[in-house]
């Protein structure tokens, strides 16, 4: 005799977001009915003796954070460990409530302008982009392969850091170098942090009570990596990062814009190899190169103590930021809001104040009282009279990845 299952059939509503770096995996499990986090965690120092897993269940008001330090050989082992932690909370990867896994993928090149369900062909294209994203795409690929092996039947979606910037007009995306050489090597400005720029520009429109299509926004994503974007009516029209995340603003350890001749000069005069220059500009420059610290809190503390190097590093950082605000003001023509986000943008009131100081003629001002308020909520910090709203909008790349993933796998076309 056969018995029919009486279990209620419910649509899966959970999305696991995976952000696989070269030696780490960060993850969040979200319930897309309300965007609630069910668990968050990370595995770091993968491949070392001192690998560490930190897992925090957040169901039913939150549970105890669990930490373990034990060697995790590779990404496959890391994801297995994550799956075990989730299973211990009744949130395992085999749960019928899991709708999809959303992967952060740094470089999607020109082909991927939207989140994409991963198949062998998509994975092959992400691999073809490794030469333009050698630090990031290989780790993303490993994460995808491992997750597919664990749940081959589950939709897996790639959400690309570059996707939001594919709307840039050709005149903003192209470098003024020989076209054939540029095309042969896929050299152009791709931009990064796109998931954050998309999320923040949309949230800022909401803060103004408008539809994203109605507003022009300059988004300043200031974390350890930093980038600016000009967003017109919800579409990115320019961004400060280029072929790689090295171009643009002064960052924690990256130089941002330099005369490209600095590279030949270092090769010819200082006898440095291109690998050494790569390390110099990506890891030993920016704030750390200028003053030895890349944490804005430490830099502010040193400035308060009268440290001249820290002061100069801060001034260089702000000068560059201001130049991009001015440039994107000109690109957009009309600006409705300037939004600060990420670690520095959300927390460093002195950076926000200094970045817009003296720009009153452009309609930009910050209210000192509002700027000093600390809050996890999106908020306006400009005075009521200002023509341009200045906002602080905490970014949430994981929620954005989860939302994009979920809407793709639940869309009728899927
Ligand atoms: P990323 O994701 O690029 O690693 P984050 O967005 O987390 O970086 O930003 C990290 C940076 O934010 C730190 O290096 C530090 O400079 C800055 N930061 C974090 N908290 C504060 C704070 N309370 N005040 C000033 N700066 C802060």
Short mmCIF file of N, CA and C in Angstrom, two decimals, residues 217-377:
data_model
loop_
_atom_site.label_atom_id
_atom_site.label_comp_id
_atom_site.label_asym_id
_atom_site.label_seq_id
_atom_site.Cartn_x
_atom_site.Cartn_y
_atom_site.Cartn_z
N UNK A 217 22.17 60.60 -8.80
CA UNK A 217 22.88 60.41 -7.52
C UNK A 217 24.37 60.20 -7.76
N UNK A 218 25.19 60.78 -6.89
CA UNK A 218 26.61 60.42 -6.84
C UNK A 218 26.77 59.52 -5.64
N UNK A 219 27.22 58.29 -5.88
CA UNK A 219 27.42 57.33 -4.78
C UNK A 219 28.91 57.24 -4.48
N UNK A 220 29.25 57.40 -3.21
CA UNK A 220 30.65 57.30 -2.78
C UNK A 220 30.77 56.08 -1.88
N UNK A 221 31.27 54.99 -2.43
CA UNK A 221 31.48 53.76 -1.66
C UNK A 221 32.90 53.81 -1.11
N UNK A 222 33.00 54.14 0.18
CA UNK A 222 34.33 54.34 0.78
C UNK A 222 34.57 53.27 1.84
N UNK A 223 35.16 52.17 1.42
CA UNK A 223 35.55 51.12 2.36
C UNK A 223 37.06 51.05 2.33
N UNK A 224 37.59 49.84 2.47
CA UNK A 224 39.03 49.70 2.27
C UNK A 224 39.33 49.91 0.78
N UNK A 225 38.50 49.25 -0.06
CA UNK A 225 38.46 49.63 -1.47
C UNK A 225 37.47 50.78 -1.56
N UNK A 226 37.64 51.66 -2.52
CA UNK A 226 36.72 52.81 -2.60
C UNK A 226 36.43 53.14 -4.05
N UNK A 227 35.17 53.49 -4.32
CA UNK A 227 34.82 53.90 -5.68
C UNK A 227 33.66 54.86 -5.65
N UNK A 228 33.59 55.70 -6.68
CA UNK A 228 32.50 56.65 -6.84
C UNK A 228 31.74 56.28 -8.10
N UNK A 229 30.45 56.59 -8.11
CA UNK A 229 29.72 56.40 -9.37
C UNK A 229 28.72 57.53 -9.57
N UNK A 230 28.44 57.78 -10.84
CA UNK A 230 27.43 58.75 -11.22
C UNK A 230 26.25 57.96 -11.77
N UNK A 231 25.09 58.11 -11.12
CA UNK A 231 23.93 57.30 -11.48
C UNK A 231 22.80 58.24 -11.92
N UNK A 232 22.41 58.13 -13.17
CA UNK A 232 21.37 59.01 -13.72
C UNK A 232 20.09 58.20 -13.92
N UNK A 233 19.05 58.54 -13.16
CA UNK A 233 17.78 57.84 -13.32
C UNK A 233 17.90 56.34 -13.14
N UNK A 234 18.73 55.92 -12.20
CA UNK A 234 18.86 54.50 -11.90
C UNK A 234 19.90 53.77 -12.73
N UNK A 235 20.49 54.45 -13.71
CA UNK A 235 21.50 53.80 -14.56
C UNK A 235 22.87 54.42 -14.34
N UNK A 236 23.89 53.56 -14.21
CA UNK A 236 25.24 54.08 -14.00
C UNK A 236 25.76 54.70 -15.29
N UNK A 237 26.25 55.94 -15.20
CA UNK A 237 26.81 56.58 -16.40
C UNK A 237 28.32 56.81 -16.28
N UNK A 238 28.86 56.66 -15.09
CA UNK A 238 30.32 56.72 -14.95
C UNK A 238 30.70 56.15 -13.60
N UNK A 239 31.90 55.60 -13.51
CA UNK A 239 32.38 55.10 -12.23
C UNK A 239 33.90 55.20 -12.20
N UNK A 240 34.45 55.23 -10.98
CA UNK A 240 35.86 55.59 -10.86
C UNK A 240 36.82 54.42 -11.03
N UNK A 241 36.36 53.19 -10.77
CA UNK A 241 37.26 52.05 -10.99
C UNK A 241 37.23 51.66 -12.46
N UNK A 242 38.28 51.02 -12.94
CA UNK A 242 38.39 50.82 -14.37
C UNK A 242 38.53 49.38 -14.79
N UNK A 243 39.63 49.09 -15.51
CA UNK A 243 39.92 47.71 -15.93
C UNK A 243 40.01 46.82 -14.69
N UNK A 244 40.59 47.38 -13.64
CA UNK A 244 40.72 46.66 -12.36
C UNK A 244 40.28 47.62 -11.25
N UNK A 245 40.16 47.12 -10.03
CA UNK A 245 39.74 48.01 -8.93
C UNK A 245 40.86 48.93 -8.43
N UNK A 246 41.86 49.19 -9.26
CA UNK A 246 42.98 50.04 -8.82
C UNK A 246 42.74 51.52 -9.14
N UNK A 247 41.94 51.78 -10.16
CA UNK A 247 41.78 53.17 -10.62
C UNK A 247 40.86 53.99 -9.70
N UNK A 248 41.07 55.29 -9.70
CA UNK A 248 40.09 56.18 -9.07
C UNK A 248 40.53 56.78 -7.76
N UNK A 249 39.70 56.58 -6.75
CA UNK A 249 39.90 57.23 -5.46
C UNK A 249 41.14 56.69 -4.74
N UNK A 250 41.63 57.47 -3.78
CA UNK A 250 42.66 56.97 -2.86
C UNK A 250 41.98 55.93 -1.96
N UNK A 251 42.59 54.77 -1.79
CA UNK A 251 41.96 53.69 -1.01
C UNK A 251 42.85 53.32 0.18
N UNK A 252 42.44 52.27 0.89
CA UNK A 252 43.21 51.87 2.06
C UNK A 252 44.65 51.54 1.71
N UNK A 253 44.82 50.69 0.68
CA UNK A 253 46.18 50.30 0.28
C UNK A 253 46.44 50.54 -1.21
N UNK A 254 45.43 50.99 -1.96
CA UNK A 254 45.60 51.21 -3.41
C UNK A 254 45.74 52.69 -3.73
N UNK A 255 46.57 52.96 -4.73
CA UNK A 255 46.87 54.35 -5.08
C UNK A 255 45.71 55.09 -5.70
N UNK A 256 44.80 54.36 -6.38
CA UNK A 256 43.86 55.07 -7.25
C UNK A 256 44.62 55.69 -8.40
N UNK A 257 44.07 56.78 -8.98
CA UNK A 257 44.66 57.39 -10.18
C UNK A 257 46.13 57.77 -10.00
N UNK A 258 46.96 57.33 -10.93
CA UNK A 258 48.33 57.86 -11.05
C UNK A 258 48.60 58.03 -12.54
N UNK A 259 49.56 58.85 -12.87
CA UNK A 259 50.03 58.94 -14.25
C UNK A 259 50.56 57.56 -14.63
N UNK A 260 50.07 56.96 -15.74
CA UNK A 260 50.56 55.62 -16.11
C UNK A 260 52.07 55.59 -16.30
N UNK A 261 52.66 56.75 -16.58
CA UNK A 261 54.12 56.80 -16.79
C UNK A 261 54.87 56.48 -15.49
N UNK A 262 54.20 56.56 -14.36
CA UNK A 262 54.84 56.16 -13.09
C UNK A 262 55.32 54.70 -13.21
N UNK A 263 54.53 53.89 -13.90
CA UNK A 263 54.87 52.47 -14.05
C UNK A 263 56.16 52.31 -14.85
N UNK A 264 56.24 53.01 -16.03
CA UNK A 264 57.49 52.87 -16.85
C UNK A 264 58.67 53.43 -16.07
N UNK A 265 58.42 54.52 -15.37
CA UNK A 265 59.50 55.16 -14.63
C UNK A 265 60.07 54.19 -13.58
N UNK A 266 59.17 53.51 -12.86
CA UNK A 266 59.63 52.57 -11.83
C UNK A 266 60.37 51.39 -12.46
N UNK A 267 59.90 50.99 -13.66
CA UNK A 267 60.59 49.88 -14.36
C UNK A 267 61.98 50.32 -14.80
N UNK A 268 62.02 51.49 -15.43
CA UNK A 268 63.28 51.91 -16.06
C UNK A 268 64.27 52.48 -15.06
N UNK A 269 63.78 53.28 -14.14
CA UNK A 269 64.69 53.99 -13.25
C UNK A 269 64.91 53.24 -11.94
N UNK A 270 63.83 52.65 -11.39
CA UNK A 270 63.98 51.95 -10.11
C UNK A 270 64.25 50.46 -10.32
N UNK A 271 64.17 49.99 -11.58
CA UNK A 271 64.46 48.59 -11.86
C UNK A 271 63.44 47.62 -11.26
N UNK A 272 62.24 48.10 -11.05
CA UNK A 272 61.23 47.21 -10.46
C UNK A 272 60.54 46.38 -11.55
N UNK A 273 60.15 45.17 -11.20
CA UNK A 273 59.42 44.33 -12.15
C UNK A 273 57.94 44.73 -12.12
N UNK A 274 57.19 44.28 -13.15
CA UNK A 274 55.77 44.65 -13.15
C UNK A 274 55.04 44.02 -11.97
N UNK A 275 55.47 42.83 -11.54
CA UNK A 275 54.84 42.23 -10.35
C UNK A 275 55.10 43.09 -9.11
N UNK A 276 56.31 43.59 -9.00
CA UNK A 276 56.63 44.43 -7.83
C UNK A 276 55.82 45.73 -7.85
N UNK A 277 55.65 46.27 -9.05
CA UNK A 277 54.88 47.52 -9.16
C UNK A 277 53.41 47.25 -8.86
N UNK A 278 52.95 46.09 -9.29
CA UNK A 278 51.57 45.68 -9.00
C UNK A 278 51.35 45.67 -7.48
N UNK A 279 52.27 45.05 -6.77
CA UNK A 279 52.16 44.99 -5.30
C UNK A 279 52.26 46.39 -4.69
N UNK A 280 53.18 47.19 -5.23
CA UNK A 280 53.35 48.55 -4.71
C UNK A 280 52.04 49.35 -4.82
N UNK A 281 51.44 49.30 -6.01
CA UNK A 281 50.26 50.15 -6.23
C UNK A 281 48.99 49.58 -5.59
N UNK A 282 48.91 48.25 -5.49
CA UNK A 282 47.70 47.64 -4.93
C UNK A 282 47.75 47.45 -3.41
N UNK A 283 48.95 47.19 -2.90
CA UNK A 283 49.04 46.80 -1.48
C UNK A 283 49.80 47.77 -0.60
N UNK A 284 50.69 48.57 -1.22
CA UNK A 284 51.55 49.41 -0.38
C UNK A 284 51.35 50.89 -0.65
N UNK A 285 50.24 51.22 -1.25
CA UNK A 285 50.00 52.63 -1.59
C UNK A 285 48.76 53.12 -0.85
N UNK A 286 48.06 54.09 -1.42
CA UNK A 286 46.87 54.63 -0.75
C UNK A 286 47.23 55.15 0.63
N UNK A 287 46.29 55.07 1.54
CA UNK A 287 46.51 55.62 2.89
C UNK A 287 47.69 54.95 3.58
N UNK A 288 47.81 53.61 3.39
CA UNK A 288 48.88 52.90 4.08
C UNK A 288 50.25 53.35 3.56
N UNK A 289 50.31 53.59 2.25
CA UNK A 289 51.57 54.05 1.67
C UNK A 289 51.91 55.47 2.10
N UNK A 290 50.88 56.26 2.27
CA UNK A 290 51.10 57.67 2.61
C UNK A 290 51.47 57.87 4.08
N UNK A 291 50.84 57.07 4.95
CA UNK A 291 51.08 57.35 6.38
C UNK A 291 51.27 56.11 7.24
N UNK A 292 51.20 54.91 6.63
CA UNK A 292 51.45 53.71 7.42
C UNK A 292 50.19 53.09 8.00
N UNK A 293 49.07 53.80 7.95
CA UNK A 293 47.81 53.26 8.46
C UNK A 293 46.75 53.31 7.38
N UNK A 294 45.89 52.28 7.33
CA UNK A 294 44.77 52.38 6.39
C UNK A 294 43.43 52.45 7.09
N UNK A 295 43.44 52.44 8.41
CA UNK A 295 42.17 52.53 9.13
C UNK A 295 41.88 54.00 9.45
N UNK A 296 40.75 54.47 8.95
CA UNK A 296 40.43 55.90 9.09
C UNK A 296 40.34 56.32 10.57
N UNK A 297 39.93 55.38 11.44
CA UNK A 297 39.86 55.72 12.87
C UNK A 297 41.24 56.08 13.41
N UNK A 298 42.22 55.26 13.01
CA UNK A 298 43.59 55.46 13.48
C UNK A 298 44.15 56.76 12.89
N UNK A 299 43.85 56.99 11.63
CA UNK A 299 44.34 58.23 10.99
C UNK A 299 43.77 59.46 11.69
N UNK A 300 42.48 59.44 12.00
CA UNK A 300 41.86 60.58 12.72
C UNK A 300 42.50 60.76 14.10
N UNK A 301 42.77 59.62 14.76
CA UNK A 301 43.37 59.71 16.10
C UNK A 301 44.75 60.37 16.01
N UNK A 302 45.52 59.96 14.98
CA UNK A 302 46.86 60.55 14.81
C UNK A 302 46.77 62.03 14.46
N UNK A 303 45.79 62.38 13.65
CA UNK A 303 45.62 63.81 13.30
C UNK A 303 45.34 64.61 14.57
N UNK A 304 44.48 64.06 15.42
CA UNK A 304 44.14 64.77 16.67
C UNK A 304 45.38 64.96 17.55
N UNK A 305 46.36 64.07 17.37
CA UNK A 305 47.60 64.21 18.14
C UNK A 305 48.63 65.09 17.42
N UNK A 306 48.24 65.63 16.27
CA UNK A 306 49.13 66.55 15.56
C UNK A 306 50.07 65.87 14.58
N UNK A 307 49.78 64.64 14.18
CA UNK A 307 50.66 63.89 13.27
C UNK A 307 50.53 64.45 11.85
N UNK A 308 51.64 64.95 11.31
CA UNK A 308 51.62 65.62 10.00
C UNK A 308 51.42 64.65 8.83
N UNK A 309 52.02 63.47 8.94
CA UNK A 309 51.88 62.50 7.83
C UNK A 309 50.43 62.04 7.71
N UNK A 310 49.81 61.80 8.85
CA UNK A 310 48.40 61.38 8.84
C UNK A 310 47.54 62.50 8.27
N UNK A 311 47.85 63.75 8.62
CA UNK A 311 47.09 64.90 8.12
C UNK A 311 47.19 64.99 6.60
N UNK A 312 48.43 64.82 6.09
CA UNK A 312 48.62 64.92 4.64
C UNK A 312 47.89 63.78 3.92
N UNK A 313 47.97 62.57 4.49
CA UNK A 313 47.28 61.43 3.88
C UNK A 313 45.78 61.71 3.81
N UNK A 314 45.22 62.25 4.88
CA UNK A 314 43.79 62.58 4.93
C UNK A 314 43.46 63.63 3.87
N UNK A 315 44.31 64.66 3.78
CA UNK A 315 44.05 65.74 2.83
C UNK A 315 44.10 65.24 1.39
N UNK A 316 45.03 64.33 1.10
CA UNK A 316 45.13 63.77 -0.26
C UNK A 316 43.87 62.95 -0.57
N UNK A 317 43.45 62.18 0.42
CA UNK A 317 42.24 61.34 0.29
C UNK A 317 41.02 62.22 -0.03
N UNK A 318 40.89 63.31 0.73
CA UNK A 318 39.72 64.19 0.56
C UNK A 318 39.80 64.96 -0.77
N UNK A 319 41.00 65.40 -1.11
CA UNK A 319 41.18 66.16 -2.36
C UNK A 319 40.70 65.33 -3.55
N UNK A 320 41.11 64.05 -3.57
CA UNK A 320 40.70 63.17 -4.69
C UNK A 320 39.18 62.97 -4.69
N UNK A 321 38.65 62.77 -3.51
CA UNK A 321 37.20 62.54 -3.37
C UNK A 321 36.42 63.74 -3.92
N UNK A 322 36.89 64.92 -3.55
CA UNK A 322 36.24 66.15 -3.98
C UNK A 322 36.30 66.29 -5.50
N UNK A 323 37.44 65.92 -6.08
CA UNK A 323 37.58 66.02 -7.53
C UNK A 323 36.55 65.12 -8.22
N UNK A 324 36.32 63.93 -7.66
CA UNK A 324 35.33 63.04 -8.27
C UNK A 324 33.91 63.55 -8.08
N UNK A 325 33.65 64.17 -6.93
CA UNK A 325 32.31 64.75 -6.74
C UNK A 325 32.08 65.83 -7.81
N UNK A 326 33.09 66.68 -7.99
CA UNK A 326 32.97 67.74 -8.99
C UNK A 326 32.82 67.16 -10.40
N UNK A 327 33.62 66.15 -10.70
CA UNK A 327 33.58 65.56 -12.05
C UNK A 327 32.21 64.94 -12.32
N UNK A 328 31.67 64.23 -11.34
CA UNK A 328 30.39 63.56 -11.57
C UNK A 328 29.22 64.53 -11.53
N UNK A 329 29.42 65.63 -10.83
CA UNK A 329 28.42 66.70 -10.89
C UNK A 329 28.33 67.19 -12.33
N UNK A 330 29.48 67.39 -12.93
CA UNK A 330 29.51 67.87 -14.32
C UNK A 330 28.96 66.82 -15.28
N UNK A 331 29.27 65.55 -15.03
CA UNK A 331 28.78 64.47 -15.89
C UNK A 331 27.24 64.39 -15.82
N UNK A 332 26.70 64.56 -14.60
CA UNK A 332 25.25 64.40 -14.42
C UNK A 332 24.47 65.65 -14.78
N UNK A 333 25.12 66.82 -14.64
CA UNK A 333 24.42 68.07 -14.94
C UNK A 333 23.53 68.52 -13.80
N UNK A 334 22.67 67.65 -13.33
CA UNK A 334 21.84 67.97 -12.17
C UNK A 334 22.03 66.83 -11.16
N UNK A 335 22.29 67.19 -9.91
CA UNK A 335 22.48 66.17 -8.88
C UNK A 335 21.41 66.32 -7.81
N UNK A 336 20.71 65.23 -7.50
CA UNK A 336 19.70 65.27 -6.44
C UNK A 336 20.28 64.84 -5.10
N UNK A 337 21.26 63.94 -5.13
CA UNK A 337 21.81 63.46 -3.86
C UNK A 337 23.23 62.97 -4.02
N UNK A 338 23.99 63.14 -2.94
CA UNK A 338 25.31 62.52 -2.81
C UNK A 338 25.18 61.54 -1.65
N UNK A 339 25.51 60.27 -1.89
CA UNK A 339 25.32 59.26 -0.84
C UNK A 339 26.66 58.65 -0.43
N UNK A 340 26.90 58.62 0.87
CA UNK A 340 28.11 58.00 1.42
C UNK A 340 27.77 56.60 1.92
N UNK A 341 28.66 55.64 1.61
CA UNK A 341 28.42 54.28 2.11
C UNK A 341 29.75 53.55 2.37
N UNK A 342 29.64 52.34 2.92
CA UNK A 342 30.75 51.44 3.29
C UNK A 342 31.47 51.96 4.54
N UNK A 343 32.46 51.19 5.02
CA UNK A 343 33.07 51.43 6.33
C UNK A 343 33.40 52.87 6.65
N UNK A 344 34.10 53.54 5.75
CA UNK A 344 34.47 54.95 5.98
C UNK A 344 33.25 55.85 5.76
N UNK A 345 32.56 55.64 4.66
CA UNK A 345 31.42 56.50 4.32
C UNK A 345 30.31 56.47 5.36
N UNK A 346 30.10 55.30 5.97
CA UNK A 346 29.02 55.17 6.95
C UNK A 346 29.42 55.66 8.33
N UNK A 347 30.73 55.62 8.61
CA UNK A 347 31.16 55.87 9.99
C UNK A 347 32.00 57.12 10.21
N UNK A 348 32.69 57.58 9.18
CA UNK A 348 33.65 58.66 9.41
C UNK A 348 33.03 60.03 9.10
N UNK A 349 32.41 60.63 10.11
CA UNK A 349 31.79 61.95 9.94
C UNK A 349 32.79 63.00 9.43
N UNK A 350 34.05 63.00 9.91
CA UNK A 350 34.99 64.02 9.41
C UNK A 350 35.26 63.91 7.91
N UNK A 351 35.22 62.68 7.38
CA UNK A 351 35.42 62.50 5.93
C UNK A 351 34.24 63.11 5.17
N UNK A 352 33.03 62.83 5.65
CA UNK A 352 31.84 63.38 4.96
C UNK A 352 31.86 64.91 5.00
N UNK A 353 32.19 65.44 6.16
CA UNK A 353 32.21 66.90 6.32
C UNK A 353 33.24 67.53 5.39
N UNK A 354 34.45 66.95 5.39
CA UNK A 354 35.53 67.53 4.59
C UNK A 354 35.27 67.38 3.09
N UNK A 355 34.63 66.28 2.70
CA UNK A 355 34.42 66.02 1.27
C UNK A 355 33.50 67.05 0.63
N UNK A 356 32.53 67.56 1.38
CA UNK A 356 31.60 68.53 0.77
C UNK A 356 31.88 69.97 1.23
N UNK A 357 32.89 70.14 2.09
CA UNK A 357 33.21 71.50 2.57
C UNK A 357 33.58 72.39 1.40
N UNK A 358 33.03 73.58 1.36
CA UNK A 358 33.36 74.54 0.30
C UNK A 358 32.56 74.31 -0.97
N UNK A 359 31.65 73.37 -0.99
CA UNK A 359 30.89 73.09 -2.21
C UNK A 359 29.47 73.67 -2.13
N UNK A 360 29.30 74.69 -1.28
CA UNK A 360 27.97 75.30 -1.11
C UNK A 360 27.43 75.84 -2.42
N UNK A 361 28.34 76.37 -3.25
CA UNK A 361 27.90 76.91 -4.54
C UNK A 361 27.26 75.84 -5.42
N UNK A 362 27.63 74.59 -5.16
CA UNK A 362 27.03 73.47 -5.91
C UNK A 362 25.76 72.96 -5.22
N UNK A 363 25.38 73.63 -4.13
CA UNK A 363 24.16 73.22 -3.42
C UNK A 363 24.42 72.15 -2.39
N UNK A 364 25.72 71.90 -2.10
CA UNK A 364 26.07 70.82 -1.18
C UNK A 364 26.46 71.35 0.18
N UNK A 365 25.88 70.77 1.23
CA UNK A 365 26.26 71.15 2.59
C UNK A 365 25.90 70.01 3.53
N UNK A 366 26.59 69.98 4.67
CA UNK A 366 26.32 68.97 5.69
C UNK A 366 25.95 69.67 6.98
N UNK A 367 24.91 69.18 7.65
CA UNK A 367 24.52 69.72 8.94
C UNK A 367 25.36 69.02 10.01
N UNK A 368 26.12 69.80 10.78
CA UNK A 368 27.08 69.19 11.71
C UNK A 368 26.40 68.26 12.71
N UNK A 369 25.23 68.66 13.21
CA UNK A 369 24.51 67.83 14.18
C UNK A 369 24.06 66.51 13.57
N UNK A 370 23.46 66.58 12.39
CA UNK A 370 22.97 65.36 11.73
C UNK A 370 24.15 64.46 11.33
N UNK A 371 25.25 65.10 10.91
CA UNK A 371 26.42 64.33 10.48
C UNK A 371 27.03 63.55 11.65
N UNK A 372 26.88 64.08 12.85
CA UNK A 372 27.50 63.44 14.02
C UNK A 372 26.70 62.23 14.51
N UNK A 373 25.42 62.14 14.10
CA UNK A 373 24.58 61.03 14.59
C UNK A 373 25.09 59.70 14.04
N UNK A 374 25.20 58.70 14.91
CA UNK A 374 25.57 57.36 14.45
C UNK A 374 24.31 56.50 14.40
N UNK A 375 24.10 55.85 13.28
CA UNK A 375 22.88 55.06 13.13
C UNK A 375 23.08 54.03 12.03
N UNK A 376 22.46 52.86 12.18
CA UNK A 376 22.55 51.88 11.09
C UNK A 376 21.52 52.14 9.99
N UNK A 377 20.71 53.17 10.16
CA UNK A 377 19.63 53.45 9.20
C UNK A 377 20.08 54.43 8.12
#
